Coordinates of C-alpha atoms and ligand atoms in Angstrom, one line a residue:
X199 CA 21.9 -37.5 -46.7
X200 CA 22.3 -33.8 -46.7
X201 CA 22.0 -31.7 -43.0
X202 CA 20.6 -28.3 -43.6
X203 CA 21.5 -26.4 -40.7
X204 CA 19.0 -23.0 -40.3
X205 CA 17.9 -21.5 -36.7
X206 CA 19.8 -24.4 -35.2
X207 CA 23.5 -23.8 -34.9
X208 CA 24.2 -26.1 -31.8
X209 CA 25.0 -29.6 -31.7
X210 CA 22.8 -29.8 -28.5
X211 CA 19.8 -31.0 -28.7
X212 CA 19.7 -30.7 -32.1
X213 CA 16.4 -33.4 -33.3
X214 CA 17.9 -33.0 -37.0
X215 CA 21.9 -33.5 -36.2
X216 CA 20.9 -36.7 -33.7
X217 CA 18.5 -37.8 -36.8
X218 CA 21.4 -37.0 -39.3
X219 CA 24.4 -39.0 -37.4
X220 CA 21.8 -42.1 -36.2
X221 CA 21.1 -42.9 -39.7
X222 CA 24.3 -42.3 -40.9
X223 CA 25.9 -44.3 -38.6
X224 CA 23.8 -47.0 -39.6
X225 CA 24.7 -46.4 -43.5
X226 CA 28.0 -45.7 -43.4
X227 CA 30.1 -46.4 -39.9
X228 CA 33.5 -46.4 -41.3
X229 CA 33.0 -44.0 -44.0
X230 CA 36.1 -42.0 -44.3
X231 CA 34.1 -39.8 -46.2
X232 CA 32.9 -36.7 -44.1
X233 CA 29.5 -36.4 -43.9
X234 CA 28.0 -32.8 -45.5
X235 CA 26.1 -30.6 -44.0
X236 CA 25.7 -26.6 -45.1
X237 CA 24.4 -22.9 -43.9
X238 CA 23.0 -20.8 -46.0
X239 CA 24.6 -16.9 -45.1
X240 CA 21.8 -15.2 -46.8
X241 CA 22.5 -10.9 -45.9
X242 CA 20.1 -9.8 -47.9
X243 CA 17.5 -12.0 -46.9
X244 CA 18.1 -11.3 -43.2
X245 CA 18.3 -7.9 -44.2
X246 CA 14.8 -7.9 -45.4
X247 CA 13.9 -9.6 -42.7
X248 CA 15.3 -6.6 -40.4
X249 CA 17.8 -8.6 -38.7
X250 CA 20.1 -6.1 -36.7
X251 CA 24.3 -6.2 -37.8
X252 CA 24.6 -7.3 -34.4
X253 CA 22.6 -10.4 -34.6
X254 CA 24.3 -10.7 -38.3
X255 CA 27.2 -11.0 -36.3
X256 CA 26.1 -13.1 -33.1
X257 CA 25.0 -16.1 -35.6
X258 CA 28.0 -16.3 -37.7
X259 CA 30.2 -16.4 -35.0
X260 CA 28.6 -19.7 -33.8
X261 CA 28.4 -20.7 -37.6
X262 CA 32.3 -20.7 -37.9
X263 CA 32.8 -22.2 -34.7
X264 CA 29.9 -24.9 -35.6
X265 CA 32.3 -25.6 -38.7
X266 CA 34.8 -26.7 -36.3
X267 CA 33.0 -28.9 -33.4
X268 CA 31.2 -30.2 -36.8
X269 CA 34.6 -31.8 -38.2
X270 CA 35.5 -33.5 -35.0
X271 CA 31.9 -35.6 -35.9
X272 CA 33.2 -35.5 -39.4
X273 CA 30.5 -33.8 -40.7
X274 CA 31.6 -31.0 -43.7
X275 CA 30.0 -27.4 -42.5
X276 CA 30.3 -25.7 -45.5
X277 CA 28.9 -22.1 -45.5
X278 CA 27.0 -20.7 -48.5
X279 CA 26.7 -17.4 -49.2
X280 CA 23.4 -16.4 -51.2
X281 CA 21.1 -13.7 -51.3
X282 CA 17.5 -15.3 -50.6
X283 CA 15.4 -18.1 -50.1
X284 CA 14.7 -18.3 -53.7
X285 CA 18.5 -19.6 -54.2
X286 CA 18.5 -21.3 -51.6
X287 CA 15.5 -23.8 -53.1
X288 CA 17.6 -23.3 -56.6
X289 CA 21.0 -24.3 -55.2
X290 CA 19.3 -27.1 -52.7
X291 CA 17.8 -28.6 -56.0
X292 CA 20.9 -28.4 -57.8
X293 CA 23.5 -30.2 -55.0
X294 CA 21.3 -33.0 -54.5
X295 CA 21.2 -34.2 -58.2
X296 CA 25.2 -33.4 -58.3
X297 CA 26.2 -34.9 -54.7
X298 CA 23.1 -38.2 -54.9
X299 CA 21.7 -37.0 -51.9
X300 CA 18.5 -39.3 -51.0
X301 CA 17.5 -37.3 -47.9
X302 CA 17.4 -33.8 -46.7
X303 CA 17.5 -33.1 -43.1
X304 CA 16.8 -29.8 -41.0
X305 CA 14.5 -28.6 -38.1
X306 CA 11.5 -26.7 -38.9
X307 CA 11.1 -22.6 -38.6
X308 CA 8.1 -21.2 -37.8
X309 CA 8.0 -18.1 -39.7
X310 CA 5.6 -17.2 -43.2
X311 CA 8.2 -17.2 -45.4
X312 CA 10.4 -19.8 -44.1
X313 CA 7.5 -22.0 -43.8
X314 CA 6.3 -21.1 -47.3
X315 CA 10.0 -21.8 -48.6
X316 CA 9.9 -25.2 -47.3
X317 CA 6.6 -26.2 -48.6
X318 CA 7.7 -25.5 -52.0
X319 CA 11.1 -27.3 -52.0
X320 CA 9.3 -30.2 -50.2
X321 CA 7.7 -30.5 -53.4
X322 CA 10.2 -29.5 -55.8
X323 CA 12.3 -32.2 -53.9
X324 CA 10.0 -34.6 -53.9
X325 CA 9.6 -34.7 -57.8
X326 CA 13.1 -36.2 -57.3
X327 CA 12.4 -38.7 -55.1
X328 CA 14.4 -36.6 -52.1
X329 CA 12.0 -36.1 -48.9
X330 CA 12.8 -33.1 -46.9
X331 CA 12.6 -34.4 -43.2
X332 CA 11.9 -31.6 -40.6
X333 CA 11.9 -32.2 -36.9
X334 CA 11.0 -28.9 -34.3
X335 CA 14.0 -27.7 -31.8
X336 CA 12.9 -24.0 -30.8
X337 CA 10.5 -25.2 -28.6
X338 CA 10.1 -27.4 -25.4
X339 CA 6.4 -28.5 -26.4
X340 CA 5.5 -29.1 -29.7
X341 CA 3.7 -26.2 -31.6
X342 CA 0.0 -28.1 -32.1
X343 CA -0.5 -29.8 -28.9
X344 CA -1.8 -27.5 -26.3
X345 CA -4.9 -26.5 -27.3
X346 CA -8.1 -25.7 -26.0
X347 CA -10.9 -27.9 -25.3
X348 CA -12.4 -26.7 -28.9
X349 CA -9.2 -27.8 -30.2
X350 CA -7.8 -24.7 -31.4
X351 CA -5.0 -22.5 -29.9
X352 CA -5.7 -21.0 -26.4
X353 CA -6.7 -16.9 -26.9
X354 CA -4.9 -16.0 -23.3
X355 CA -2.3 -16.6 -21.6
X356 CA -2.9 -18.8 -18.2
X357 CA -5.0 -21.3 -19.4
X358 CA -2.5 -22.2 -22.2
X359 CA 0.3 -21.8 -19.5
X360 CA -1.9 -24.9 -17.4
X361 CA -2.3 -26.9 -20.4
X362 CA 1.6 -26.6 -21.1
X363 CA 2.5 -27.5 -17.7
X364 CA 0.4 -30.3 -18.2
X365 CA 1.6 -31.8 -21.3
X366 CA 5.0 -31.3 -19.9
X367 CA 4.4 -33.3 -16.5
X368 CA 2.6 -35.9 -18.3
X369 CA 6.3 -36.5 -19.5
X370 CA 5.4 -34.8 -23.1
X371 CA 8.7 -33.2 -23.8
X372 CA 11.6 -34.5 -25.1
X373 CA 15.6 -33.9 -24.5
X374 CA 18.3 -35.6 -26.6
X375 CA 21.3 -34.6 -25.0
X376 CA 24.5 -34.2 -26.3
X377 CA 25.8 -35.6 -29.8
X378 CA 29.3 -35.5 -28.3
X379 CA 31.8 -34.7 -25.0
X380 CA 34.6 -34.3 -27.0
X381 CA 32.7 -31.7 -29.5
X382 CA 31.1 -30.0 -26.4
X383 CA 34.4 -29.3 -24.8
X384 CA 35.6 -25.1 -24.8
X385 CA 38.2 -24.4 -26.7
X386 CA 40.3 -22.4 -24.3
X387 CA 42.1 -20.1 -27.3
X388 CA 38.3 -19.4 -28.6
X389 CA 37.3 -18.1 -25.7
X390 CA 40.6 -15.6 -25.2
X391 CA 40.2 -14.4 -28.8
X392 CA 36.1 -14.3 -28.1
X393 CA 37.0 -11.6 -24.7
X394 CA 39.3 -9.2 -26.8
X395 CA 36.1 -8.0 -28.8
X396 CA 33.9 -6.1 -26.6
X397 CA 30.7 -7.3 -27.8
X398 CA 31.8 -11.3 -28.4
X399 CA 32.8 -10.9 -24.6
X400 CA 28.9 -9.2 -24.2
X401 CA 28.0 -12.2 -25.5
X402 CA 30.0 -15.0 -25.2
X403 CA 29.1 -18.3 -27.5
X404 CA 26.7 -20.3 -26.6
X405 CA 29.1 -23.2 -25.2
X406 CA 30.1 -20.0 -22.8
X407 CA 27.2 -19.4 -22.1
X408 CA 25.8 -22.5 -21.2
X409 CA 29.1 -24.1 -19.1
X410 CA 29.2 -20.7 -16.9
X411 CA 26.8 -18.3 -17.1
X412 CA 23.8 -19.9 -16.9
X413 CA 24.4 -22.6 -13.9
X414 CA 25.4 -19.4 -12.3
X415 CA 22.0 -17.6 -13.1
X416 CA 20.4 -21.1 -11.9
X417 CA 22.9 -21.0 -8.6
X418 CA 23.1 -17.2 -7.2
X419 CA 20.4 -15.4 -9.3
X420 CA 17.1 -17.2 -10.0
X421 CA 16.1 -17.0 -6.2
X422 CA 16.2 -13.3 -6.3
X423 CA 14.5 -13.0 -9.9
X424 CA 11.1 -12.4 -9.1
X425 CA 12.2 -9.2 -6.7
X426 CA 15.5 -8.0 -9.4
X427 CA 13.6 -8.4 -12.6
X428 CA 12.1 -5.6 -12.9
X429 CA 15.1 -3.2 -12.2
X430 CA 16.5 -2.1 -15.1
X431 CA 20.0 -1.0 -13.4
X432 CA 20.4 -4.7 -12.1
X433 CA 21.7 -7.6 -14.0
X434 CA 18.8 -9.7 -12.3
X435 CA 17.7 -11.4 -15.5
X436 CA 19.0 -14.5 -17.4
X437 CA 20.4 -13.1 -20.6
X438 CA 19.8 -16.0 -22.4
X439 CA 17.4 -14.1 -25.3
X440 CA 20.1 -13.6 -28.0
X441 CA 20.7 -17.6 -28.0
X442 CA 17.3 -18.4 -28.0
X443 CA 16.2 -16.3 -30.4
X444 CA 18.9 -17.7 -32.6
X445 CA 18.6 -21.4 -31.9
X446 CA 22.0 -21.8 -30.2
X447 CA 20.8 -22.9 -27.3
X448 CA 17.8 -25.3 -26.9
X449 CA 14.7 -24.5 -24.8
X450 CA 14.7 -27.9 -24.0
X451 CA 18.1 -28.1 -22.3
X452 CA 17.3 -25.1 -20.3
X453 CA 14.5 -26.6 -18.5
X454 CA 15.8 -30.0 -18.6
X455 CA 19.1 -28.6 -16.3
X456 CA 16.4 -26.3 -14.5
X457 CA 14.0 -29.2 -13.5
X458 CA 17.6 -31.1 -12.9
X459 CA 17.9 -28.7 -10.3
X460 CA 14.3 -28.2 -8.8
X461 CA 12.5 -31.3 -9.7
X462 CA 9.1 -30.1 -7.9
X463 CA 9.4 -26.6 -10.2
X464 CA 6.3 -27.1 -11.9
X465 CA 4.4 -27.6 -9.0
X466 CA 6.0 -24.7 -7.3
X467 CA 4.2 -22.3 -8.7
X468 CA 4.7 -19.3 -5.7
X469 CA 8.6 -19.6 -6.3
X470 CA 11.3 -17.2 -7.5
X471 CA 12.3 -20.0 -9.9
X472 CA 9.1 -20.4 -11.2
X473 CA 8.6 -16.7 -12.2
X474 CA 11.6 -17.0 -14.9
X475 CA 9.5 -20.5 -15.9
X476 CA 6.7 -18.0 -16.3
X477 CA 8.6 -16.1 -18.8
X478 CA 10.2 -19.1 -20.7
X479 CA 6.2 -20.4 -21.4
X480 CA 5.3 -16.9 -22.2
X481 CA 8.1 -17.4 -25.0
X482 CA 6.6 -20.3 -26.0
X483 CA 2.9 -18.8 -26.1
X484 CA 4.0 -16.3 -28.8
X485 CA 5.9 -19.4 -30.8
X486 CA 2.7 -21.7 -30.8
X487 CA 0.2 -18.0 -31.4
X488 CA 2.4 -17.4 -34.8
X489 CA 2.2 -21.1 -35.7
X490 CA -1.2 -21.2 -35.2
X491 CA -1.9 -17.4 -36.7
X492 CA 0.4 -17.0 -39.8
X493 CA -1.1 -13.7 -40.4
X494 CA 0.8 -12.3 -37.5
X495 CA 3.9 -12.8 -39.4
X496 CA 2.4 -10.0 -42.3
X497 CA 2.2 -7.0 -39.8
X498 CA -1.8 -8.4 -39.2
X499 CA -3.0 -6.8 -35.6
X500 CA -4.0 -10.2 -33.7
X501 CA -7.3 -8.3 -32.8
X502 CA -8.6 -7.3 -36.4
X503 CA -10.8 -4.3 -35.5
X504 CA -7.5 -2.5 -34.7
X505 CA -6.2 -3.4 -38.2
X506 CA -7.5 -0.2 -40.3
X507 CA -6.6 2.1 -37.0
X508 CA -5.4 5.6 -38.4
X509 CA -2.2 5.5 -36.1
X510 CA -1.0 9.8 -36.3
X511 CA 3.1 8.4 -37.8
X512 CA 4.6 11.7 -36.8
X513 CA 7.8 11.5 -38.5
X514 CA 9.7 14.0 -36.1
X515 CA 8.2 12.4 -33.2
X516 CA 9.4 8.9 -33.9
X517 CA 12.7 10.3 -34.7
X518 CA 13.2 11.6 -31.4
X519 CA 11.7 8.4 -29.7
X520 CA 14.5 6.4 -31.8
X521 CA 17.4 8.8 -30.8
X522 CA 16.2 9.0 -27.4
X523 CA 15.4 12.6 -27.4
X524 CA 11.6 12.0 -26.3
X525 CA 12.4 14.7 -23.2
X526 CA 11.0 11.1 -20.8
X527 CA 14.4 10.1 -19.2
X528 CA 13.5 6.4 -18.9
X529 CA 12.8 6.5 -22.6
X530 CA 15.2 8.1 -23.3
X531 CA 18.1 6.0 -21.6
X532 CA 16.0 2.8 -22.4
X533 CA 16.9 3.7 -26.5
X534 CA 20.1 4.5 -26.0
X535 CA 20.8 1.1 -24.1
X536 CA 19.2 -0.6 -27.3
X537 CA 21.1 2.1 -29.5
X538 CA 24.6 1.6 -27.8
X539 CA 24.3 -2.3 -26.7
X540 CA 21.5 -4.3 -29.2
X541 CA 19.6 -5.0 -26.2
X542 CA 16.8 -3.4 -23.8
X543 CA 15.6 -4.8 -20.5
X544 CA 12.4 -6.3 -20.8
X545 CA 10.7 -3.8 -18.5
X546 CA 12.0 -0.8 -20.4
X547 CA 10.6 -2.4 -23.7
X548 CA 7.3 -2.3 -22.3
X549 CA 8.0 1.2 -21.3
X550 CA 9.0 2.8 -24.5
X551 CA 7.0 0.4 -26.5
X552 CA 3.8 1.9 -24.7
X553 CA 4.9 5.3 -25.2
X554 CA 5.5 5.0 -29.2
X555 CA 1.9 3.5 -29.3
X556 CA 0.1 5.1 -26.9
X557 CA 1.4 8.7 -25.9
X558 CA 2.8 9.2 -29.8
X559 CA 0.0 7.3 -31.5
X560 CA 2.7 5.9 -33.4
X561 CA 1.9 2.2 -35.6
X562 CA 3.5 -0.7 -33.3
X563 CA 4.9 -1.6 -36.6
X564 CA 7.0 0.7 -37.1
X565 CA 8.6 0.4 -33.4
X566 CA 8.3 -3.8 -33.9
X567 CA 10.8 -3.0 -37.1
X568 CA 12.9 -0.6 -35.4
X569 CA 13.6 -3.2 -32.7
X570 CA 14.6 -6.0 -35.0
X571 CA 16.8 -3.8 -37.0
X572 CA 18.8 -2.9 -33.4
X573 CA 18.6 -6.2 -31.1
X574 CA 21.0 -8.8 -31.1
X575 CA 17.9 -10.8 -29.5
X576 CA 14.8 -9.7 -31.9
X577 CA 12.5 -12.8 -32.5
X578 CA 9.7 -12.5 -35.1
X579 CA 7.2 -14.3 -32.6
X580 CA 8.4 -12.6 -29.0
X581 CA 8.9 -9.3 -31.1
X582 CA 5.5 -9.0 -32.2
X583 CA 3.8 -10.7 -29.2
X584 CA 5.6 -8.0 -26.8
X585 CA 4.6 -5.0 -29.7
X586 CA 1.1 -5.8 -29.7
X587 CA 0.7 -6.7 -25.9
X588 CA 2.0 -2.9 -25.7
X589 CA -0.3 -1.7 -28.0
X590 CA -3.0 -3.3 -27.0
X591 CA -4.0 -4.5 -30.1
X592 CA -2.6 -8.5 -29.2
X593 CA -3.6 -11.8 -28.2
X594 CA -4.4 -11.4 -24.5
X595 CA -2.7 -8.1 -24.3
X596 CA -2.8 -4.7 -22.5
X597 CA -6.3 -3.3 -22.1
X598 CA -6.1 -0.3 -24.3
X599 CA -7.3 2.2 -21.0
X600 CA -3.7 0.7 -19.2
X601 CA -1.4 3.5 -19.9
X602 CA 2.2 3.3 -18.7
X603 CA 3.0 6.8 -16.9
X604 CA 7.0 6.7 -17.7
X605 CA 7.5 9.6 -15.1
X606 CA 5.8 6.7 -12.1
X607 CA 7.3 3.9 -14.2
X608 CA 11.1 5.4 -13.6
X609 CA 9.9 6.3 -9.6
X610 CA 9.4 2.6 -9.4
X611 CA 11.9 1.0 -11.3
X612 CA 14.9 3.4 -11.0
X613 CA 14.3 5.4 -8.3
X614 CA 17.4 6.8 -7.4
X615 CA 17.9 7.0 -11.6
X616 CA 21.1 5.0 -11.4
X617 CA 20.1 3.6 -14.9
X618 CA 18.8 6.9 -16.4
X619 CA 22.1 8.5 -15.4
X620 CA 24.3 5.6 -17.0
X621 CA 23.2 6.4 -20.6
X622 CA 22.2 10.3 -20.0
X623 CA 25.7 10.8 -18.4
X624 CA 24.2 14.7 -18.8
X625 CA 21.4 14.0 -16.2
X626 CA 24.1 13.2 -13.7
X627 CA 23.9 15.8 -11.4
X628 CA 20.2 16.1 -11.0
X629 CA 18.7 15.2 -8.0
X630 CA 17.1 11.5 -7.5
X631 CA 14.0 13.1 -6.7
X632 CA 13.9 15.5 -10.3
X633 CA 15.7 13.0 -12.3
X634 CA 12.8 11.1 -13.7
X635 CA 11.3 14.3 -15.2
X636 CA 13.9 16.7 -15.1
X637 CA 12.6 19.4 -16.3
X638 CA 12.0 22.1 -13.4
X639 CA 15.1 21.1 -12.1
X640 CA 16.5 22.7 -15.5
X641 CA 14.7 25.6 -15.3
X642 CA 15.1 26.9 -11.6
X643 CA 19.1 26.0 -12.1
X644 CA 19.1 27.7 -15.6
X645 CA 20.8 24.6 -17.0
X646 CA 21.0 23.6 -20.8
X647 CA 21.3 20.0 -20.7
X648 CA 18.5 17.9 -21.9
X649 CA 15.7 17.9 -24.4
X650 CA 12.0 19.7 -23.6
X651 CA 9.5 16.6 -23.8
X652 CA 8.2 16.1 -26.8
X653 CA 4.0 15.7 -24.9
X654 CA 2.2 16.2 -22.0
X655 CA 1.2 13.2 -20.3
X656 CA -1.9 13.7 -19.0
X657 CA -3.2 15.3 -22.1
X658 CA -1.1 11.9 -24.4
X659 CA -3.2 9.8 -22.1
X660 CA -6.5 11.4 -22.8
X661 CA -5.8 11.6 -27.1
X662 CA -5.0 7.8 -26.5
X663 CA -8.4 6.8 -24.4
X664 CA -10.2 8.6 -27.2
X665 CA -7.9 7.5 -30.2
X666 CA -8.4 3.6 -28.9
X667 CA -11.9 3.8 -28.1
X668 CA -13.5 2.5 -31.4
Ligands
FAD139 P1 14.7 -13.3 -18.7 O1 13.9 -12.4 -17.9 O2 15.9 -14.0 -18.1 O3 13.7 -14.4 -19.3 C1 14.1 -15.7 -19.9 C2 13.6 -15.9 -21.3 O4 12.2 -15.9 -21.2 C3 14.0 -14.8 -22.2 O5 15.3 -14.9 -22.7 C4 12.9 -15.0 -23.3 O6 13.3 -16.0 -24.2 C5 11.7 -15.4 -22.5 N1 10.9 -14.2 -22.2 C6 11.0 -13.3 -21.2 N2 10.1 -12.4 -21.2 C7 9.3 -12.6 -22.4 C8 8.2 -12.0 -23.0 N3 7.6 -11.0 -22.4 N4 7.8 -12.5 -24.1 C9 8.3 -13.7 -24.7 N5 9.4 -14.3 -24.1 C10 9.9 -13.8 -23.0 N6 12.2 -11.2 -26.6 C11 13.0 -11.8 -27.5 O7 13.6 -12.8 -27.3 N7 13.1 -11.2 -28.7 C12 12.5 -10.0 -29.1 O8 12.6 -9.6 -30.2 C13 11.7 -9.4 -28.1 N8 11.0 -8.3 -28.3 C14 10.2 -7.7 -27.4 C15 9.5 -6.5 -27.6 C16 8.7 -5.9 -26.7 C17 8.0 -4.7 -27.0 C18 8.6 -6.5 -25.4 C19 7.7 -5.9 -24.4 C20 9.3 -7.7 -25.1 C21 10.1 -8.3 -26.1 N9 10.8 -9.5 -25.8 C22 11.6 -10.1 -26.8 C23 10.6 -10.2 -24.5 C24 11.6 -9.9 -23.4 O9 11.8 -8.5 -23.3 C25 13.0 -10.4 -23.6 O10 12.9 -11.8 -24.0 C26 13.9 -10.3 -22.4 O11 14.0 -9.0 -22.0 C27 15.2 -11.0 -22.6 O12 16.1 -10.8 -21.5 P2 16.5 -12.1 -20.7 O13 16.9 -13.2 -21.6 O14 17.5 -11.6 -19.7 O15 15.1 -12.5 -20.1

């Protein structure tokens, strides 16, 4: 039996790995033999798939250190390096015959061409008598079972969010634990050589993460969620994106240890805890949506009358909304945070993401692929759900007529500017009142020190109402 590790580098919860060692534990218990296993490193596939360097980088730093809790199960990592899902099926085709493999294990991914991939090697496989057995691991319910009373997949958020808690109290989801202690156990050196590079010490590995930092988001910072959220210069979120979005940490764990720790949770629906619940099902709305609507995954709009909109593409004005240069301080800062660090606070995304599409009359795609190509966290299915609630264009999104005013956006959410003035280190001086749209401030002190905005809200707001209405 061959494990085929993908979007699943953890040995937690891992339906395929439990799978993979039960039966061959029952085949081969004293087998001195290590059992083989293998990763495809596919750059330019991930390439073409916009995956940012720093998420390049995030995943094979858990695939080496999989390679080592793997050999204390005896189980062979080896890492392949090809260049796309084509050789993959070629080279899959090929081992089996030349290593007598009868069974090929992995956990399903939900995306197009992933999906597409595995349909055809099913069947290529099967010629050969080989099945290709796929279990699901990126989500806590399985994609297919909360649906609507027509059966089909739920077209807005809070009834699917009901039927989800439902299925889940009715004891429908399912948490396998840990393969091992011994293989679960931190490597002390790891962890010193992980904090002398800036970024692996940004984000630690997922064993890191989930024997420190997130008991301590569950202890000290999940009561004040609900009130820190939404403030960009606080660390009041979780964190926990990058390693879900690459399958390093399982959904299922985190609400396992979080019911663990408040057992009435789902009940509780006023809490603080239960607002960071909220976001976990909104994650797995957008997983089940692209399941259910593949055409999300080929740049479709979910609502189809938007599909032939003639968004305006300005090329200079998307230029400056990548560098940061949009003369909007919040949107500014919030792309250089992405710019300089892979990742933007969730508020901020909705921020710029609204400006791209709605002040700029920019195409969502085009600010969907910039975001992949930059986070260390950027998920085909959260990507495109959050670009197209922003747009307006999505399943149970924005009404187009909301329009996020980023000058009353930054009063809100950083009033006093402390994060606008940690990445536009030139706005420091400026007063907390001016800094969230500096630009009088400028002009009485005759200062040369930040871009003139690139629109006028108020007249931005009034092309978009017309530009939406069709
Ligand atoms: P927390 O606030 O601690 O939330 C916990 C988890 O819940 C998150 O890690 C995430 O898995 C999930 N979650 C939270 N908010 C959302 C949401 N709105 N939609 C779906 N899941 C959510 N998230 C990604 O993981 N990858 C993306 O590529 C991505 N792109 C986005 C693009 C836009 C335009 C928008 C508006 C949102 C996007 N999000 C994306 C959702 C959200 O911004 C991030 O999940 C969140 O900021 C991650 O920080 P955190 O882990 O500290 O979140």
């Amino acid at each position: 039996m061959l494990l085929w590790l993908r979007n699943d580098l953890r040995t937690h919860d891992n339906p395929a790995l439990h799978y993979f060692l039960s039966r061959n534990s029952l085949n081969q218990h004293d087998s001195e033999v290590p059992f083989k296993a293998i990763f495809f490193v596919c750059e330019k596939q991930w390439q073409q798939h916009d995956w940012s360097p720093i998420k390049i980088d995030f995943i094979m730093r858990h695939a080496h250190d999989l390679v080592k809790e793997l050999a204390l199960l005896n189980i062979e990592l080896e890492l392949i390096e090809l260049d796309n899902f084509t050789q993959q099926k070629t080279y899959l085709n090929s081992y089996c015959q030349q290593h007598n493999i009868t069974e090929v294990v992995a956990n399903s991914e939900v995306e197009f061409n992933e999906q597409q991939r595995d349909k055809a090697l099913t069947l290529e496989l099967k010629a050969s008598g080989i099945p290709l057995t796929l279990f699901e691991a990126d989500v806590i319910v399985p994609k297919g079972k909360v649906l609507n009373q027509s059966g089909i997949m739920y077209k807005v958020f809070t009834p699917f969010k009901r039927a989800w808690l439902t299925y889940v109290q009715q004891g429908g989801f399912e948490y396998l634990g840990k393969v091992s202690n011994k293989s679960l156990a931190v490597n002390k050196t790891d962890v010193q050589e992980e904090e002398q590079n800036n970024i692996s010490s940004t984000w630690p590995l997922a064993s890191v993460f989930e024997q420190q930092i997130l008991p301590t988001f569950y202890q000290k910072k999940i009561s004040t969620y609900k009130l820190n959220r939404d403030i960009p210069s606080i660390k009041g979120t979780s964190g926990i994106s990058p390693y879900l979005a690459a399958g390093v940490i399982s959904p299922r764990y985190v609400l396992r240890l979080l019911l663990n720790k408040y057992p009435d949770l789902l009940v509780a629906s006023d809490s603080e805890e239960f607002s960071w619940l909220n976001e976990i099902i909104w994650r797995e709305f957008y997983r089940h949506l692209i399941f259910h609507e593949q055409r999300l995954c080929k740049h479709q709009c979910y609502k189809e009358n938007y599909q032939d909109i003639e968004w305006h593409n300005d090329a200079t004005l998307f230029e400056a909304w990548c560098q940061g240069r949009t003369g909007y301080p919040l949107v500014d800062a919030a792309m250089r945070q992405l710019n300089q660090t892979g990742w933007m606070h969730n508020r901020l995304r909705m921020v710029v993401a609204s400006f791209l599409t709605k002040h700029l009359l920019i195409d969502w795609r085009l600010g969907e692929k910039y975001f992949m190509q930059h986070l260390i966290d950027g998920d085909l299915a959260s990507n495109n759900g959050g670009w197209q609630w922003a747009a307006s264009t999505g399943c149970d999104a924005q009404p187009y007529f909301r329009i996020f005013n980023p000058i009353r956006q930054s009063e809100r959410f950083d009033p006093k500017g402390l994060f606008i003035r940690k990445y536009i280190p030139e706005l420091a001086n400026v007063s907390d009142k001016a800094i969230h749209f500096p630009h009088q401030f400028i002009e009485d002190n005759e200062l040369n020190i930040y871009w003139p905005a690139i629109v006028e809200h108020k007249e931005a707001r009034l092309k978009a109402l017309a530009f939406y209405k069709i």
